[in-house]
Amino acid sequence: MALLSVLTPVLAVVLCLVIGFMLVRSRETATTSATQGNYVSPETDFRPWVDQDLRDDTEITAKEDEDGDWAESNEEEDLLHVPYSPPHYPEETMLERSKDLYTLMNQRRSVRFISPEPVPREVIDNVIRTAGTAPSGAHTEPWTFVVVSDPETKHQIRRIVEEEEEVNYRQRMGNKWVNDLAKLRTNWIKEYLDVAPYLVLVFKQTYGILPNGKKRTHYYNEISVSISCGILLAALQNVGLVTVTTTPLNCGPQLRLLLKRPANEKLLMLLPVGYPASDATVPDLKRKPLDDIVVHI
Ligand code: IYR
């Protein structure tokens, strides 16, 4: 009995440690499975958010750093600096151009009803070229644009996206998110993935590979690729094409494998591209006035 009363506090401490350890482990598993894009059990209270879905293997690569896989520096050779003199417009012209671009961009809408009408491939090439003019960290140009026009591949993409999106809408996103989207009338059925003549899948390269096989740091890769997506949207608008910016939650790894992209590439955005369907509708959204979005100091 005496031994038991001595052992009880020890047992209680051991029990607490075991429970604590198990809790930490279960949290780690939930986070890892979400970040790796694996299925998240609906029982876990974990609500993935786009940022988490986009988390890449920076933690892993930081560890690999010690293995000497990384290049010492991104510097290849010295760069020539050359004169730069783009047009300097008179103020009147500037005003007119600023208005014209605003008018064009203000007509841009996310369109979920896309026509199957073919679009010239050269136009898409030029749009992608334009997106590739974006600034990037240390000019690493950390983007890959996968342009899919093959109907069978488009259909496989649709199957992957719809299967995951159904789980997203039913379980992962949670009621608040689904309710917030109700007014946009979106759901997991994505007909445009079959119908649009092109699907553009934008991948961010979380690191590069140098000719000597060493890894090259892609500084600010996510913001760089995001900027290029913005330019891509403007380029599409400029030629009268439409798209909807989609970030299919939990689909990245499967789509990367389907499209045979390497492990350093993470899906950032999926854009169906084409002309709007003749009966396309969009929600009657209003944009915030200038005074609500600008602060002059
Ligand atoms: N990715 C889903 C959900 C979705 C999320 C947001 I935030 C939107 O503004 C619109 C949709 C989908 O594409 O349906």
Coordinates of C-alpha atoms and ligand atoms in Angstrom, one line a residue:
M1 CA 0.0 0.0 0.0
A2 CA 2.8 2.4 1.0
L3 CA 4.6 1.6 -2.3
L4 CA 1.3 2.4 -4.2
S5 CA 0.9 5.7 -2.5
V6 CA 4.5 6.7 -3.4
L7 CA 4.0 5.5 -7.0
T8 CA 0.6 7.2 -7.6
P9 CA 2.0 10.8 -8.2
V10 CA 4.8 9.3 -10.4
L11 CA 2.2 7.4 -12.4
A12 CA 0.1 10.6 -12.7
V13 CA 3.1 12.5 -14.1
V14 CA 3.9 9.8 -16.6
L15 CA 0.3 9.7 -17.7
C16 CA 0.2 13.4 -18.2
L17 CA 3.4 13.3 -20.3
V18 CA 2.0 10.5 -22.5
I19 CA -1.2 12.4 -23.1
G20 CA 0.7 15.6 -23.8
F21 CA 3.0 13.8 -26.2
M22 CA 0.0 12.3 -28.0
L23 CA -1.7 15.7 -28.3
V24 CA 1.3 17.3 -29.8
R25 CA 1.7 14.4 -32.3
S26 CA -1.9 14.5 -33.4
R27 CA -1.6 18.3 -34.1
E28 CA 1.6 17.8 -36.1
T29 CA -0.1 15.1 -38.2
A30 CA -3.1 17.3 -39.0
T31 CA -0.8 20.2 -40.1
T32 CA 1.5 18.0 -42.1
S33 CA -1.3 16.3 -43.9
A34 CA -2.9 19.6 -44.8
T35 CA 0.3 21.2 -45.9
Q36 CA 1.2 18.2 -48.1
G37 CA -2.3 18.4 -49.6
N38 CA -3.3 15.0 -48.2
Y39 CA -6.8 14.2 -47.2
V40 CA -7.8 15.9 -43.9
S41 CA -10.1 13.8 -41.8
P42 CA -13.4 15.6 -41.3
E43 CA -13.2 14.6 -37.6
T44 CA -10.2 16.9 -37.1
D45 CA -11.2 20.5 -36.4
F46 CA -8.6 21.7 -38.8
R47 CA -9.9 24.2 -41.3
P48 CA -7.4 24.5 -44.1
W49 CA -7.0 28.0 -45.5
V50 CA -5.5 28.8 -48.8
D51 CA -2.2 30.0 -47.3
Q52 CA -1.8 26.7 -45.6
D53 CA -2.5 24.8 -48.7
L54 CA 0.1 26.8 -50.5
R55 CA 2.8 26.2 -47.9
D56 CA 5.7 24.5 -49.5
D57 CA 8.6 22.5 -48.4
T58 CA 10.7 25.5 -47.2
E59 CA 11.1 23.8 -43.9
I60 CA 12.4 20.7 -45.5
T61 CA 14.7 22.6 -47.9
A62 CA 16.0 24.6 -44.9
K63 CA 17.1 21.3 -43.4
E64 CA 18.5 20.1 -46.7
D65 CA 20.6 23.3 -46.7
E66 CA 22.9 21.6 -44.2
D67 CA 23.3 18.7 -46.7
G68 CA 25.1 21.0 -49.1
D69 CA 22.5 20.7 -51.9
W70 CA 22.3 24.5 -52.1
A71 CA 24.4 26.7 -54.2
E72 CA 26.6 29.2 -52.2
S73 CA 25.2 32.1 -54.1
N74 CA 22.8 32.8 -57.0
E75 CA 25.4 35.0 -58.6
E76 CA 26.3 33.5 -62.0
E77 CA 28.2 36.3 -63.6
D78 CA 28.3 40.0 -63.4
L79 CA 25.5 41.8 -65.3
L80 CA 25.9 44.6 -67.7
H81 CA 23.8 47.7 -66.8
V82 CA 22.5 49.5 -69.8
P83 CA 20.6 52.8 -70.3
Y84 CA 16.9 52.7 -69.9
S85 CA 14.6 55.4 -71.4
P86 CA 10.9 54.4 -71.7
P87 CA 8.5 57.0 -73.2
H88 CA 7.9 60.1 -71.0
Y89 CA 4.4 61.1 -71.9
P90 CA 2.9 64.6 -71.6
E91 CA 0.6 64.9 -68.6
E92 CA -2.5 65.0 -70.8
T93 CA -1.5 61.7 -72.5
M94 CA -0.8 60.2 -69.1
L95 CA -4.2 61.1 -67.8
E96 CA -5.9 59.7 -70.9
R97 CA -3.9 56.5 -70.7
S98 CA -4.5 56.1 -67.0
K99 CA -8.3 56.4 -67.6
D100 CA -8.2 54.0 -70.5
L101 CA -6.5 51.3 -68.6
Y102 CA -8.7 51.8 -65.6
T103 CA -11.8 51.5 -67.9
L104 CA -10.5 48.3 -69.4
M105 CA -9.6 46.7 -66.1
N106 CA -12.7 47.8 -64.4
Q107 CA -14.6 45.7 -67.0
R108 CA -12.7 42.6 -65.8
R109 CA -14.9 40.1 -64.1
S110 CA -14.4 36.6 -62.8
V111 CA -16.4 34.5 -65.3
R112 CA -17.4 30.9 -64.6
F113 CA -19.2 30.5 -67.9
I114 CA -16.7 30.1 -70.7
S115 CA -17.3 29.4 -74.4
P116 CA -15.7 26.4 -76.1
E117 CA -14.9 28.6 -79.1
P118 CA -11.3 28.1 -80.0
V119 CA -8.8 30.8 -79.1
P120 CA -5.6 31.3 -81.2
R121 CA -2.7 29.7 -79.6
E122 CA -0.4 32.6 -80.5
V123 CA -2.6 34.9 -78.4
I124 CA -2.2 32.7 -75.4
D125 CA 1.6 32.5 -76.0
N126 CA 1.7 36.3 -76.0
V127 CA -0.4 36.5 -72.8
I128 CA 2.0 34.1 -71.1
R129 CA 5.0 36.1 -72.4
T130 CA 3.5 39.2 -70.9
A131 CA 3.0 37.4 -67.5
G132 CA 6.7 36.5 -67.7
T133 CA 7.6 40.1 -67.7
A134 CA 6.8 40.4 -63.9
P135 CA 9.5 41.4 -61.5
S136 CA 10.8 38.6 -59.4
G137 CA 13.1 38.2 -56.4
A138 CA 16.8 38.5 -57.6
H139 CA 15.3 38.1 -61.1
T140 CA 14.9 34.4 -60.6
E141 CA 11.6 34.2 -62.6
P142 CA 10.2 31.5 -60.4
W143 CA 7.2 30.6 -62.6
T144 CA 6.0 27.8 -64.8
F145 CA 2.8 28.2 -66.8
V146 CA 1.3 24.9 -67.9
V147 CA -1.2 25.5 -70.7
V148 CA -3.6 22.6 -71.1
S149 CA -5.7 22.3 -74.3
D150 CA -5.8 18.5 -74.5
P151 CA -9.5 17.5 -73.8
E152 CA -8.5 14.3 -71.9
T153 CA -6.1 16.1 -69.6
K154 CA -8.6 18.8 -69.0
H155 CA -11.1 16.2 -68.0
Q156 CA -8.7 14.5 -65.6
I157 CA -8.0 17.9 -64.1
R158 CA -11.8 18.4 -63.7
R159 CA -12.1 15.1 -62.0
I160 CA -9.3 15.8 -59.5
V161 CA -10.6 19.3 -58.8
E162 CA -14.3 18.4 -58.4
E163 CA -13.5 15.4 -56.1
E164 CA -11.4 17.6 -53.8
E165 CA -13.7 20.6 -54.0
E166 CA -16.7 18.5 -53.0
V167 CA -14.9 17.6 -49.8
N168 CA -13.8 21.2 -49.4
Y169 CA -17.3 22.6 -49.7
R170 CA -18.9 19.8 -47.6
Q171 CA -16.3 19.5 -44.9
R172 CA -13.0 21.4 -45.0
M173 CA -14.1 25.0 -45.6
G174 CA -16.6 25.1 -42.8
N175 CA -20.1 26.8 -42.7
K176 CA -18.8 30.3 -42.4
W177 CA -16.7 30.1 -45.6
V178 CA -19.4 28.3 -47.5
N179 CA -22.0 30.9 -46.4
D180 CA -19.7 33.8 -47.3
L181 CA -19.5 32.3 -50.9
A182 CA -23.3 31.6 -51.2
K183 CA -23.9 35.0 -52.9
L184 CA -21.4 34.2 -55.6
R185 CA -23.2 30.9 -56.3
T186 CA -20.1 28.9 -56.6
N187 CA -19.9 25.2 -55.9
W188 CA -17.7 22.2 -56.6
I189 CA -19.1 21.6 -60.1
K190 CA -16.6 23.1 -62.4
E191 CA -17.9 22.6 -66.0
Y192 CA -15.5 25.3 -67.3
L193 CA -12.6 22.9 -66.7
D194 CA -13.9 20.8 -69.6
V195 CA -15.3 23.6 -71.7
A196 CA -12.7 26.3 -71.7
P197 CA -10.3 25.9 -74.6
Y198 CA -7.3 26.4 -72.3
L199 CA -6.5 25.8 -68.7
V200 CA -3.5 27.7 -67.5
L201 CA -1.9 26.2 -64.3
V202 CA 0.5 28.6 -62.7
F203 CA 3.2 26.9 -60.6
K204 CA 5.6 28.7 -58.3
Q205 CA 9.1 27.3 -58.3
T206 CA 10.0 27.2 -54.6
Y207 CA 13.7 26.8 -55.6
G208 CA 15.6 26.5 -58.9
I209 CA 18.1 23.9 -60.1
L210 CA 21.4 25.2 -61.4
P211 CA 23.2 23.5 -64.3
N212 CA 25.6 22.0 -61.6
G213 CA 22.6 20.4 -59.9
K214 CA 22.8 22.7 -56.9
K215 CA 19.6 24.3 -55.7
R216 CA 19.2 28.0 -56.3
T217 CA 17.2 30.2 -53.8
H218 CA 14.1 31.6 -55.3
Y219 CA 13.6 34.7 -53.1
Y220 CA 10.0 35.9 -52.7
N221 CA 8.8 33.2 -55.1
E222 CA 5.2 33.4 -54.0
I223 CA 4.8 37.2 -54.3
S224 CA 6.7 37.1 -57.6
V225 CA 4.4 34.6 -59.2
S226 CA 1.4 36.3 -57.7
I227 CA 2.4 39.5 -59.4
S228 CA 2.8 37.6 -62.7
C229 CA -0.7 36.3 -62.3
G230 CA -2.0 39.8 -61.9
I231 CA -0.2 40.8 -65.2
L232 CA -1.6 37.7 -66.8
L233 CA -5.1 38.7 -65.8
A234 CA -4.6 42.2 -67.3
A235 CA -3.2 40.6 -70.5
L236 CA -6.2 38.4 -70.9
Q237 CA -8.5 41.4 -70.3
N238 CA -6.6 43.3 -73.0
V239 CA -7.5 40.7 -75.6
G240 CA -11.1 40.2 -74.6
L241 CA -10.7 36.8 -72.9
V242 CA -12.0 35.8 -69.5
T243 CA -11.0 33.6 -66.7
V244 CA -11.8 33.0 -63.0
T245 CA -8.9 32.9 -60.6
T246 CA -9.2 29.5 -58.8
T247 CA -6.9 28.1 -56.1
P248 CA -8.2 24.6 -55.8
L249 CA -7.6 23.7 -52.2
N250 CA -5.8 20.4 -51.6
C251 CA -5.5 19.6 -55.4
G252 CA -1.9 20.9 -55.9
P253 CA 0.0 17.7 -55.4
Q254 CA -2.3 15.6 -57.5
L255 CA -2.3 18.1 -60.4
R256 CA 1.5 18.5 -60.2
L257 CA 1.9 14.7 -60.6
L258 CA -0.7 14.6 -63.4
L259 CA 1.1 17.3 -65.3
K260 CA 4.5 15.7 -64.5
R261 CA 5.9 18.8 -62.8
P262 CA 8.9 18.5 -60.5
A263 CA 8.8 18.6 -56.7
N264 CA 10.1 22.2 -56.5
E265 CA 6.9 23.4 -58.3
K266 CA 3.7 24.2 -56.3
L267 CA 0.4 25.0 -57.9
L268 CA -0.5 28.6 -57.1
M269 CA -3.4 29.2 -59.4
L270 CA -5.6 27.5 -62.0
L271 CA -7.1 29.7 -64.7
P272 CA -9.7 28.5 -67.2
V273 CA -9.3 30.8 -70.2
G274 CA -11.5 31.5 -73.2
Y275 CA -14.2 33.8 -74.5
P276 CA -17.2 34.3 -72.2
A277 CA -20.2 32.1 -73.0
S278 CA -22.9 34.0 -74.9
D279 CA -25.2 33.5 -71.9
A280 CA -22.6 34.2 -69.2
T281 CA -23.7 35.9 -66.1
V282 CA -21.7 37.5 -63.2
P283 CA -22.8 38.6 -59.8
D284 CA -23.6 42.3 -59.8
L285 CA -20.7 43.3 -57.6
K286 CA -19.7 46.9 -56.9
R287 CA -16.1 48.0 -56.3
K288 CA -15.0 50.1 -53.4
P289 CA -14.7 53.8 -54.2
L290 CA -11.2 55.3 -54.3
D291 CA -11.7 57.0 -51.0
D292 CA -12.2 53.6 -49.3
I293 CA -9.0 52.1 -50.7
V294 CA -6.5 54.9 -50.7
V295 CA -4.8 56.9 -47.9
H296 CA -2.7 59.9 -48.9
I297 CA -0.3 61.1 -46.4
Ligands
IYR1 N1 -12.0 27.3 -54.5 C1 -13.5 27.2 -54.4 C2 -14.0 28.1 -53.4 C3 -13.9 29.6 -53.6 C4 -13.3 30.3 -52.6 C5 -13.2 31.7 -52.7 I1 -12.3 32.8 -51.3 C6 -13.9 32.3 -53.8 O1 -13.9 33.7 -53.9 C7 -14.6 31.6 -54.7 C8 -14.6 30.2 -54.6 C9 -14.1 27.4 -55.8 O2 -13.4 27.7 -56.7 O3 -15.3 27.1 -55.9

